[in-house]
Coordinates of C-alpha atoms and ligand atoms in Angstrom, one line a residue:
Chain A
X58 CA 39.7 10.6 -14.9
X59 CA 36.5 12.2 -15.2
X60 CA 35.4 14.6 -12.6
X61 CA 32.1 16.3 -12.2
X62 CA 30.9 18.8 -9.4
X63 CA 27.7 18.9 -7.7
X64 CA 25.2 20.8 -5.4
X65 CA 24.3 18.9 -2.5
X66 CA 21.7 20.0 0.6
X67 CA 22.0 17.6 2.9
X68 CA 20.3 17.2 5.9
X69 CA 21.4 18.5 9.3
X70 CA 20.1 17.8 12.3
X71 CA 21.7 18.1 16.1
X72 CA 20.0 15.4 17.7
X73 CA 16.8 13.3 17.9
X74 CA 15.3 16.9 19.4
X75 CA 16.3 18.9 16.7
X76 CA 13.9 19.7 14.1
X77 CA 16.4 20.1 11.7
X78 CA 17.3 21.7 7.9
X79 CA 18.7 21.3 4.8
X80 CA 22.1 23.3 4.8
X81 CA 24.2 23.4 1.3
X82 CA 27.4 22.2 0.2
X83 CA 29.7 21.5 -3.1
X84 CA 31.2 18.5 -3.6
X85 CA 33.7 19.7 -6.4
X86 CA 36.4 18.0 -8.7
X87 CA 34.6 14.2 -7.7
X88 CA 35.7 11.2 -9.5
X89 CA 33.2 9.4 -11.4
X90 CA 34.0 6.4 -10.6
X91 CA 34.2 6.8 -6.6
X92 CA 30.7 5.6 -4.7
X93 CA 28.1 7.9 -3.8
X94 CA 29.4 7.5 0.1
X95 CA 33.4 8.0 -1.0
X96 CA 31.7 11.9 -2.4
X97 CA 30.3 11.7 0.9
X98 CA 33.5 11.1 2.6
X99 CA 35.4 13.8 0.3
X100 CA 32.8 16.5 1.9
X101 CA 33.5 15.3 5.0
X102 CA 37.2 15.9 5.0
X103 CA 36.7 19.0 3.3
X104 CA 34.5 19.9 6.6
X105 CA 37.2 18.8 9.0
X106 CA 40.0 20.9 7.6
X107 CA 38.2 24.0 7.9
X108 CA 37.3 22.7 11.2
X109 CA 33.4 22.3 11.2
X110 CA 31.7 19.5 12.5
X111 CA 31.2 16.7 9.5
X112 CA 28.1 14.9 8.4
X113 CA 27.4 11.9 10.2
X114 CA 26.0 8.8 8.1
X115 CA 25.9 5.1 8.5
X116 CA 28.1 2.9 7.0
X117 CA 30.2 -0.3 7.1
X118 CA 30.8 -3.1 4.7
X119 CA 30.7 -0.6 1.5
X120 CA 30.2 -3.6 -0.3
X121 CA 26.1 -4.0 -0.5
X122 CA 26.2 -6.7 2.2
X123 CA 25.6 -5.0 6.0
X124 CA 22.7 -3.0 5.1
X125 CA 24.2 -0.5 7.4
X126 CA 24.1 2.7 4.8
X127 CA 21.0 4.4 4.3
X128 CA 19.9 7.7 2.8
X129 CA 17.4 8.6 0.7
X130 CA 18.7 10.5 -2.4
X131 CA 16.5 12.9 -4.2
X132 CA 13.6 11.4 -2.7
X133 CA 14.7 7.7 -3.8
X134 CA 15.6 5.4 -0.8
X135 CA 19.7 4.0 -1.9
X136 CA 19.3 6.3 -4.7
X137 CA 17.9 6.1 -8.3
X138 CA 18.9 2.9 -9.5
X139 CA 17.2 -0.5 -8.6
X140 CA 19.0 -3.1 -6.7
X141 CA 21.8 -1.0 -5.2
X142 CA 22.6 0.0 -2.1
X143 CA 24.0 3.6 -1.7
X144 CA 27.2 2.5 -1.1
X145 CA 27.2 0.7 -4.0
X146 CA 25.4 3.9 -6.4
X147 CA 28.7 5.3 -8.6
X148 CA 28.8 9.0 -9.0
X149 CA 29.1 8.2 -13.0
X150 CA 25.2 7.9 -12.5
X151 CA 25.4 11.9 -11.4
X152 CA 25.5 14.7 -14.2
X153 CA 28.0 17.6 -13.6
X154 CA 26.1 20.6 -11.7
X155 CA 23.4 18.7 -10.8
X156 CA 21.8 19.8 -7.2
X157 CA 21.1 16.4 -5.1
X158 CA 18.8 16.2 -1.7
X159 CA 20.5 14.1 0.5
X160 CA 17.8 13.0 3.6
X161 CA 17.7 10.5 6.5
X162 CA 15.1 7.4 6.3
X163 CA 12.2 9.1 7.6
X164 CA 9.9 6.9 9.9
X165 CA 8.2 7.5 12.9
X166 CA 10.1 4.4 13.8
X167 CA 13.5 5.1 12.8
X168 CA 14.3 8.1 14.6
X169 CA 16.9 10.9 13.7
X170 CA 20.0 10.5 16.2
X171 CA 22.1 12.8 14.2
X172 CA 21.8 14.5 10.2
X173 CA 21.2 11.4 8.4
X174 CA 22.2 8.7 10.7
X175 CA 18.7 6.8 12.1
X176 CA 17.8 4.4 14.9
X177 CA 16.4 1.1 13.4
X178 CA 16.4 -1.0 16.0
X179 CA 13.0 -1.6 16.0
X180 CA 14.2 -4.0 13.2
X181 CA 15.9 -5.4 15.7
X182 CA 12.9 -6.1 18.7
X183 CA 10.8 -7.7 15.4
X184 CA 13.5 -10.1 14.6
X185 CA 13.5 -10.8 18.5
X186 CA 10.4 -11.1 18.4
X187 CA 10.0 -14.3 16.1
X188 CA 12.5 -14.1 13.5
X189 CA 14.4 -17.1 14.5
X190 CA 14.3 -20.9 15.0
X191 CA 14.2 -22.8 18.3
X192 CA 16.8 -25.6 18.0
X193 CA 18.7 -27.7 20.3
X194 CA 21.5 -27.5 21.7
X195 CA 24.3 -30.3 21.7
X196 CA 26.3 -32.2 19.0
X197 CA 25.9 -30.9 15.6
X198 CA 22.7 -32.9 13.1
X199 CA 23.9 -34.9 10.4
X200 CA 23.8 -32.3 7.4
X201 CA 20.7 -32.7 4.9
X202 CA 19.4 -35.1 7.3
X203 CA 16.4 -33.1 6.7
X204 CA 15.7 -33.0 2.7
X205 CA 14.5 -29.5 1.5
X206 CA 13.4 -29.0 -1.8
X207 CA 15.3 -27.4 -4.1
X208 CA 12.8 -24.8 -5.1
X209 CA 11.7 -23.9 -1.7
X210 CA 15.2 -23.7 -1.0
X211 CA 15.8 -21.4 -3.6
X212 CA 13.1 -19.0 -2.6
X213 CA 13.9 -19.0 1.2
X214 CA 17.5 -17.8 0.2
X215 CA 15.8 -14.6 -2.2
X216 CA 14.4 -14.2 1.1
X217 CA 17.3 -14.4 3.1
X218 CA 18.7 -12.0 1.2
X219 CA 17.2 -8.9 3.1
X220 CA 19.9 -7.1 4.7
X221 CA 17.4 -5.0 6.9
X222 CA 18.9 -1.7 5.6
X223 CA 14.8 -0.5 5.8
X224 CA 14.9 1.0 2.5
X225 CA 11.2 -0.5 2.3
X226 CA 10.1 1.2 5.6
X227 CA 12.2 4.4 4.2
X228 CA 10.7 4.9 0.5
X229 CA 7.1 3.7 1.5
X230 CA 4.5 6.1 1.8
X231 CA 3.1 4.8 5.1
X232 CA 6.4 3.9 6.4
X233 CA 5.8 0.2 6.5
X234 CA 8.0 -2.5 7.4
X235 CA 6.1 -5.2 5.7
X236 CA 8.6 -6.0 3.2
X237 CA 11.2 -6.9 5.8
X238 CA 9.3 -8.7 8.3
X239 CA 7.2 -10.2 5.0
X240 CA 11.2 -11.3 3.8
X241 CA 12.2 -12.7 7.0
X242 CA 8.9 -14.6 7.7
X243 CA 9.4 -16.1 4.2
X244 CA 13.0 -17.0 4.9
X245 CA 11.9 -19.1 7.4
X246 CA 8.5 -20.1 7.5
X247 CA 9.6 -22.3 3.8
X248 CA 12.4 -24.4 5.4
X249 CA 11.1 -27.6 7.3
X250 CA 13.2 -26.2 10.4
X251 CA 10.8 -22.5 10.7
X252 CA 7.4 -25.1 10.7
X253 CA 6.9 -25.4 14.4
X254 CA 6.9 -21.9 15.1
X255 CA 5.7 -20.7 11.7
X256 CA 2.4 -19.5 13.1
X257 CA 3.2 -17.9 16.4
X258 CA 6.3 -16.3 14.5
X259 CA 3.7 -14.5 12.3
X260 CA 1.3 -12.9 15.1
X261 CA 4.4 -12.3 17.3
X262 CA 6.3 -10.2 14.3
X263 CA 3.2 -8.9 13.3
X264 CA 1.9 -7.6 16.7
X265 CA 5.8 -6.4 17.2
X266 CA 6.0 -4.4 13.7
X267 CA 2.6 -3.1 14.7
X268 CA 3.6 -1.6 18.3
X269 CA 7.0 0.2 16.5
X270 CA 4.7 2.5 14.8
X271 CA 5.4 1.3 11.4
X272 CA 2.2 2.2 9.3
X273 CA 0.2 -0.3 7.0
X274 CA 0.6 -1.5 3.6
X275 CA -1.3 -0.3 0.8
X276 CA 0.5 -2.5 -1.8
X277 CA 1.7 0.5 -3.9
X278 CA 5.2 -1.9 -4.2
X279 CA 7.7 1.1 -4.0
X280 CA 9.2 -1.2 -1.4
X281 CA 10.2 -3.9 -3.6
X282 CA 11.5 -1.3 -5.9
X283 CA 13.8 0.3 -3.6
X284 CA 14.8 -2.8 -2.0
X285 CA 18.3 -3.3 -3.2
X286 CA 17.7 -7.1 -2.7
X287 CA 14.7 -6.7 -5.0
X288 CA 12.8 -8.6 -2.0
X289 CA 9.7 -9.6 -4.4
X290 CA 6.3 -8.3 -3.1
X291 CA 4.8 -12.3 -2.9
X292 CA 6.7 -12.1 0.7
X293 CA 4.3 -10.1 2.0
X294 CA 1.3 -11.8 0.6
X295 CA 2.4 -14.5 1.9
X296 CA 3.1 -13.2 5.4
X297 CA -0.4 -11.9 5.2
X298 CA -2.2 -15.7 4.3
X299 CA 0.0 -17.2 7.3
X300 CA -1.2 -14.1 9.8
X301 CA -4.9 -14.8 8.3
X302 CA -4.4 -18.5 8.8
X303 CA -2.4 -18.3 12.0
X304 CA -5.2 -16.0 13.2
X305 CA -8.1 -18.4 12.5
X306 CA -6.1 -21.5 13.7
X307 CA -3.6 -20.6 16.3
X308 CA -4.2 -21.2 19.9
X309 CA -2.5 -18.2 21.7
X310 CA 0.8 -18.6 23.8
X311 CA -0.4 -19.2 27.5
X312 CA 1.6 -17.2 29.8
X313 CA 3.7 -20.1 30.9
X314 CA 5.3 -20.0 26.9
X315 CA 5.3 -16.3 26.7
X316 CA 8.8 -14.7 26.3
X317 CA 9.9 -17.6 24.2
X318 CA 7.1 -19.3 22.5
Chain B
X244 CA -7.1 -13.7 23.8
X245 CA -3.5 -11.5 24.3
X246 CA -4.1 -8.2 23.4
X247 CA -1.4 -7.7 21.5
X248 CA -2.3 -10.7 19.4
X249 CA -6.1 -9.3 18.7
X250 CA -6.7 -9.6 15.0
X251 CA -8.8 -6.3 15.3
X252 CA -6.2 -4.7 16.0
X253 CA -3.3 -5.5 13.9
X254 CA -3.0 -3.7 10.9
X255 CA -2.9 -6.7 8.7
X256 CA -6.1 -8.0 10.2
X257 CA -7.7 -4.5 9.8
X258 CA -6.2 -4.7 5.9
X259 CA -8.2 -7.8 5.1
X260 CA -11.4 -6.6 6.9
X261 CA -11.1 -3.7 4.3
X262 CA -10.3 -5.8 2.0
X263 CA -13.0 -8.2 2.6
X264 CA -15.9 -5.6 2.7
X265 CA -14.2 -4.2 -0.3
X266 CA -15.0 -7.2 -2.4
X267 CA -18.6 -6.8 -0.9
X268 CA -18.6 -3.7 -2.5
X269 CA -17.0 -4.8 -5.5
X270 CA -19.6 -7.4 -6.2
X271 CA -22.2 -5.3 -5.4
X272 CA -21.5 -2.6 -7.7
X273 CA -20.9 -4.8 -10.8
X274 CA -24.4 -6.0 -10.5
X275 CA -25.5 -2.5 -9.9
X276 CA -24.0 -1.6 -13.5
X277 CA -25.4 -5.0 -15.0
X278 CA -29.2 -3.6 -13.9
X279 CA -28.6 -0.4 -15.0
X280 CA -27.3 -1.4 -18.7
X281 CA -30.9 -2.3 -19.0
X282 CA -32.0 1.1 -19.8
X283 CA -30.8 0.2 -23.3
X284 CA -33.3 -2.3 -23.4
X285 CA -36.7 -0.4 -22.9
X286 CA -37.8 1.7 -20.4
X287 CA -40.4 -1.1 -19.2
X288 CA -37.7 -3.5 -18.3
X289 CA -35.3 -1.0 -16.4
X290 CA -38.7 0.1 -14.3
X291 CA -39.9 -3.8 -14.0
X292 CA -35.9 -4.7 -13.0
X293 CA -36.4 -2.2 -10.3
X294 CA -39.6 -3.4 -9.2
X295 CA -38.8 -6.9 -8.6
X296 CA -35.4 -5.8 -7.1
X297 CA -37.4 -3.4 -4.5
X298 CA -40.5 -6.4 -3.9
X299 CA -37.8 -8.9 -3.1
X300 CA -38.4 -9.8 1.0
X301 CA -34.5 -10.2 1.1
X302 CA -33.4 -6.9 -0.3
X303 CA -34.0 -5.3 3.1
X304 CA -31.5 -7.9 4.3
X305 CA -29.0 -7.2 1.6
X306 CA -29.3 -3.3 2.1
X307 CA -28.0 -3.9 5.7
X308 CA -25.0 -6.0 4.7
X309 CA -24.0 -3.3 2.0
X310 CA -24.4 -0.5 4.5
X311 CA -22.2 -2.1 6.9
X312 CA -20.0 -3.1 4.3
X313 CA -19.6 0.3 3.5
X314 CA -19.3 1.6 6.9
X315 CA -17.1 -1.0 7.6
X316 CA -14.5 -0.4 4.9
X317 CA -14.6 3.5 5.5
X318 CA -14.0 3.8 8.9
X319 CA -11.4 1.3 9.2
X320 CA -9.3 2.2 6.0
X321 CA -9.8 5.6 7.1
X322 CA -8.3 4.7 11.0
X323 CA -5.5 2.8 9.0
X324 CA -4.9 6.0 6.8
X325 CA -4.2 8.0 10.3
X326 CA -2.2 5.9 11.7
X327 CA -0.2 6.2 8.1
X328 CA 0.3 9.4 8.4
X329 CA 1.3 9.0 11.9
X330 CA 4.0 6.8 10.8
X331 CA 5.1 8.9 8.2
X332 CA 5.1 12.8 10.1
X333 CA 7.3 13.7 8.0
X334 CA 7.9 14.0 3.9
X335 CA 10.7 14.0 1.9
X336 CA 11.8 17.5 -0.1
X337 CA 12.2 15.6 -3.4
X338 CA 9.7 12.7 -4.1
X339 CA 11.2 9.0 -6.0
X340 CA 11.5 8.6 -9.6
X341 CA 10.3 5.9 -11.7
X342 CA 9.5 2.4 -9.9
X343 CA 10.9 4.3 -6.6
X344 CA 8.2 6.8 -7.1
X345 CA 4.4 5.6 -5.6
X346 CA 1.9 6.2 -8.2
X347 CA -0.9 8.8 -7.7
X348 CA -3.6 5.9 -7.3
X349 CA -2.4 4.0 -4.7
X350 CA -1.5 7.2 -3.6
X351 CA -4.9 8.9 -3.1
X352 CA -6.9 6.4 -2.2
X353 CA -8.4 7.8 1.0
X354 CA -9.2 10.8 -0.9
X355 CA -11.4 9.0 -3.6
X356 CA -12.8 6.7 -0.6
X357 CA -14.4 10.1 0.7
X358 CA -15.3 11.1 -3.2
X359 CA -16.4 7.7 -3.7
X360 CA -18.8 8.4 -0.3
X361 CA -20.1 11.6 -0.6
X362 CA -21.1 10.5 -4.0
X363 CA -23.2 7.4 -2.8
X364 CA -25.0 9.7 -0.5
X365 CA -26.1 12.3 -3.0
X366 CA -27.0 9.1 -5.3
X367 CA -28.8 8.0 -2.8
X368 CA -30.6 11.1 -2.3
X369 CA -31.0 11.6 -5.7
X370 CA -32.6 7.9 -6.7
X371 CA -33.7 6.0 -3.9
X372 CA -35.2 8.7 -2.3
X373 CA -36.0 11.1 -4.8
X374 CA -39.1 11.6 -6.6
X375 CA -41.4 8.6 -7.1
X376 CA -43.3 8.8 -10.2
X377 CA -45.7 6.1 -10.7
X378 CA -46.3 4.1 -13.7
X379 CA -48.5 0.5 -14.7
X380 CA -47.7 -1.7 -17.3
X381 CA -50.9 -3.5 -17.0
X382 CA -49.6 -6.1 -13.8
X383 CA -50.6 -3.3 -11.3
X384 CA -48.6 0.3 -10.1
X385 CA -44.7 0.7 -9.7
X386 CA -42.3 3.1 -9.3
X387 CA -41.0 5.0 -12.7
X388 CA -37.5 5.3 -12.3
X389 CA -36.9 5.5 -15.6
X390 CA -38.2 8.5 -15.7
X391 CA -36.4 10.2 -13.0
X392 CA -32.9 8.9 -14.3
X393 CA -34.4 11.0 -17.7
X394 CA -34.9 13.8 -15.9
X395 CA -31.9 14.0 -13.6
X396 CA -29.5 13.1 -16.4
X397 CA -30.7 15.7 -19.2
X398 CA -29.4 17.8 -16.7
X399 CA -25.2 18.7 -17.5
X400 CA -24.0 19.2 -14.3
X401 CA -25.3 16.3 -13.1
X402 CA -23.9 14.6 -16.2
X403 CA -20.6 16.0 -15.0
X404 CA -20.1 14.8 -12.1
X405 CA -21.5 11.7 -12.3
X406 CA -18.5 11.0 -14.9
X407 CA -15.9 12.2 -12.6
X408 CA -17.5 10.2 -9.8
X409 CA -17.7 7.3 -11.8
X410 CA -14.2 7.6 -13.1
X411 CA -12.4 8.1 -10.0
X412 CA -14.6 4.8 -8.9
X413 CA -12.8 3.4 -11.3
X414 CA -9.5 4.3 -10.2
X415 CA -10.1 3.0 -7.1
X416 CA -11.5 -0.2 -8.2
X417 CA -8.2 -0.9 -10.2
X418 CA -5.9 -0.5 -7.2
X419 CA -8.7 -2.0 -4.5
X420 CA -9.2 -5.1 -6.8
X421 CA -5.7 -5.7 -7.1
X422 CA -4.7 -5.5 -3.3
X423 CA -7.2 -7.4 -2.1
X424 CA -6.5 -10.5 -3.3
X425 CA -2.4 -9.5 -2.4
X426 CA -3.7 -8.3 0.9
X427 CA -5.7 -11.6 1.5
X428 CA -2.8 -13.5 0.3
X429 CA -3.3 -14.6 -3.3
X430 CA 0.2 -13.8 -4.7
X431 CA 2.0 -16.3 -6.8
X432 CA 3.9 -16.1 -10.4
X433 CA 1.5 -18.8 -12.2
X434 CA -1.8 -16.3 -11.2
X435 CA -0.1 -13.1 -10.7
X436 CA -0.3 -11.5 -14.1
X437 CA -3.7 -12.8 -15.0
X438 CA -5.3 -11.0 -11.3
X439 CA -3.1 -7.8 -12.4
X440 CA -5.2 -7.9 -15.6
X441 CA -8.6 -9.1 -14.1
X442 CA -8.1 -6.2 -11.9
X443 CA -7.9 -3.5 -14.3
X444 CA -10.6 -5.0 -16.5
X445 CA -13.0 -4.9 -13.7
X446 CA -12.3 -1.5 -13.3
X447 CA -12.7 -0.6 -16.8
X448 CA -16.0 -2.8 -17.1
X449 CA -17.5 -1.4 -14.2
X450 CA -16.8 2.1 -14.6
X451 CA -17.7 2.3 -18.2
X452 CA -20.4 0.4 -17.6
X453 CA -21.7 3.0 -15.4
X454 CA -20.8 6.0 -17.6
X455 CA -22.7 4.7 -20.6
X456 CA -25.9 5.5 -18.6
X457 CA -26.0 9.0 -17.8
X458 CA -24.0 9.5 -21.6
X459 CA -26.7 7.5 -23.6
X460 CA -29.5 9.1 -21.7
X461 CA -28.1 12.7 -22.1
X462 CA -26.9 12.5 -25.8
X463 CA -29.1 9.0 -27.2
X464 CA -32.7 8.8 -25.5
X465 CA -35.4 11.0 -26.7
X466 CA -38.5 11.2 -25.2
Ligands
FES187 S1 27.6 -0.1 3.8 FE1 27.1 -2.2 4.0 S2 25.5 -2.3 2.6 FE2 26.1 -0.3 2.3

């Protein structure tokens, strides 16, 4: 088994008051082939036997699916490779005494509540906001009773495929979340069931995404590129041709349809 | 209309008002580099070129529409810019490698937007209203530009920065050009490729095509 040993400064920080710093540590004897979050988890332990406090980071499915791990590793959100989450990034991708800076997502809208561990639930109040359908409650629709084509299909599951882990808000330079409300518009708006709401989903999102605090796009695509979905970057156009459209077109909600739509 | 559903105010809606009087400006300066290729014709034709372009009852018109253009795209993809920074208060110690690193362009776009202006304005101050020398080609008095562009551009420094105004225009052009047709929503696999390359010929058309003035007229024309 190959080992290597690193230098790590992670970031520490007490709460979402703190200002926090980078404080070092070595991660010694580590397995090549453990994941960048099992290092993580050696550290830890290391910290809890000499009775400090250990590093708090999110984490869950360790399989790429939850989108619950974050970091952003030497100044790459999920770390250097594409389409990997961090818990998926091997430590063979490491080189023995190299020194790695391990940060939080930084965002005005993802808070620090603790070293690297961030609030994202403004994800949450966008997808609230008008990422979902309005259907019917009752028995169960006859499946395909409603024929989709195959390619649009195909293109609202890449969509689909965002896990919100806000890598894209995380490496972007303006802290945008256009990529994932861009990816869960697209999801949606190209099935036949997201039509009726497709153009009050985009100004509700939008204004929603807006109010967080995330910044604007300046289509420089680092987004896509750290997206370890490889959400492609023709969501967002599109997101921004149904806000123009829905813009020019759409009668507002009155206040009787506000809250739903 | 809600407030919180006010185009004006949402950032995408700001985006494709910049991007909008961006292709304003776009337009207008390819045809600004067109006219001035003319001074590889004959000194006549650059001056007449100016002359009917000044005697036209619509230029007036035109002007206005540019300077708002212009005032338009500054101050809101300046406001934009803030609120970026606002959203981003804080940077990270190490900065992304390859495809997860943002290139310097896109990058420092607000800072060549402020170039980009403080250059018009001394252009402006320079040209339009610098001296007016007079000349007649038989068809009555007009202004000789030509002249003046000899004059200024025999000059190095001027020369100088012209070039790196003129380049950076460039650089701006190639990432403006590309986003605006993303940011107005013209992104799709069959075009894609052929706007990325349209994109970054208009840049390189227009800003050479501005650089071979000041370089012929400093290295080529003798008086
Ligand atoms: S822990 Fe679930 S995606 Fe990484």
């Amino acid at each position: 088994m190959k080992t290597i040993n690193l230098k790590l400064k992670i970031w520490r920080q007490s709460g979402p008051e703190d200002k926090g710093h980078f404080m070092d540590f070595n991660a010694t004897n580590i397995s090549t082939d453990m994941s960048f979050l099992e290092m993580l988890d050696v550290v830890n332990s290391d910290l809890i036997k000499q009775n400090k406090e250990p590093i708090e980071f999110d984490h869950d499915c360790r399989e790429g699916i939850c989108g619950t791990c974050s970091l952003v590793i030497n100044g790459s959100a999920h770390g250097p490779e594409l389409g990997t989450t961090t818990c998926q990034l091997h430590m063979r991708k490491f080189n023995d005494n190299d020194t790695v800076y391990i940060e939080p997502f930084r965002a005005k809208a993802f808070p620090v509540i603790k070293d690297l561990v961030v609030d994202r639930s403004a994800f949450d109040r966008i997808i609230a906001a008008g990422g979902f359908i309005s259907v019917n409650t009752g028995s169960a629709q006859d499946a395909n009773a409603i024929p989709v084509a195959k390619e649009k299909a195909d293109l609202s599951f890449a969509a689909a495929t965002c896990i919100g882990c806000g890598a894209c808000v995380a490496s972007c330079k303006n802290a945008s979340a256009s990529l994932f409300v861009a990816a869960k518009m697209a999801h949606l708006n190209l099935l036949p069931q997201g039509q009726p709401e497709k153009e009050n989903r985009a100004l509700a999102m939008v204004a929603q995404m807006d109010q967080e605090g995330f910044g604007s796009c300046t289509n420089t695509g680092v987004c896509s590129a750290a997206c370890p979905k490889e959400i492609s970057l023709e969501t967002i156009a599109q997101m921004n041709r149904t806000f123009l459209q829905a813009s020019l077109g759409n009668r507002p909600p009155t206040k009787l349809s506000e809250g739903g739509f | 209309m809600l407030q919180k559903y006010c185009f004006f105010k949402s950032t995408i809606g700001r985006k494709q008002l910049v991007a909008l009087t961006g292709l304003i400006l776009s337009l207008f300066v390819l045809t600004h580099m067109a006219g001035n290729l003319l001074i590889l014709v004959s000194p006549q034709k650059y001056n007449e070129y100016a002359h009917s372009l000044v005697s036209n009852p619509f230029l007036e018109l035109i002007e206005w529409v540019l300077l708002f253009a212009l005032v338009s795209h500054f101050i809101i993809a300046m406001k934009l810019q803030i609120n970026n920074f606002k959203a981003k208060p804080q940077a990270y110690a190490r900065s992304g490698q390859g495809k997860k690193g943002t290139d310097p362009v896109s990058q420092t776009m607000a800072i060549q937007g402020l170039l980009i202006l403080v250059f018009i304005v001394l252009h402006l101050i320079t040209f339009k209203y610098g001296t007016s020398y007079e000349v007649n080609y038989g068809t009555g008095p007009m202004r000789d530009l030509h002249r003046l562009v000899v004059e200024v551009f025999h000059n190095p420094i001027y020369v100088g920065w012209y070039l790196v105004a003129l380049v950076v225009l460039g650089l701006h052009l190639k990432h403006g050009v590309k986003s605006l047709f993303q940011t107005l929503g013209f992104n799709h696999p069959k075009y894609q490729c052929a706007l990325q390359v349209f994109a970054l010929l208009y840049a390189i058309v227009v800003s050479c095509g501005f650089i071979i003035q000041p370089i012929y007229v400093y290295f080529i024309f003798q008086n």
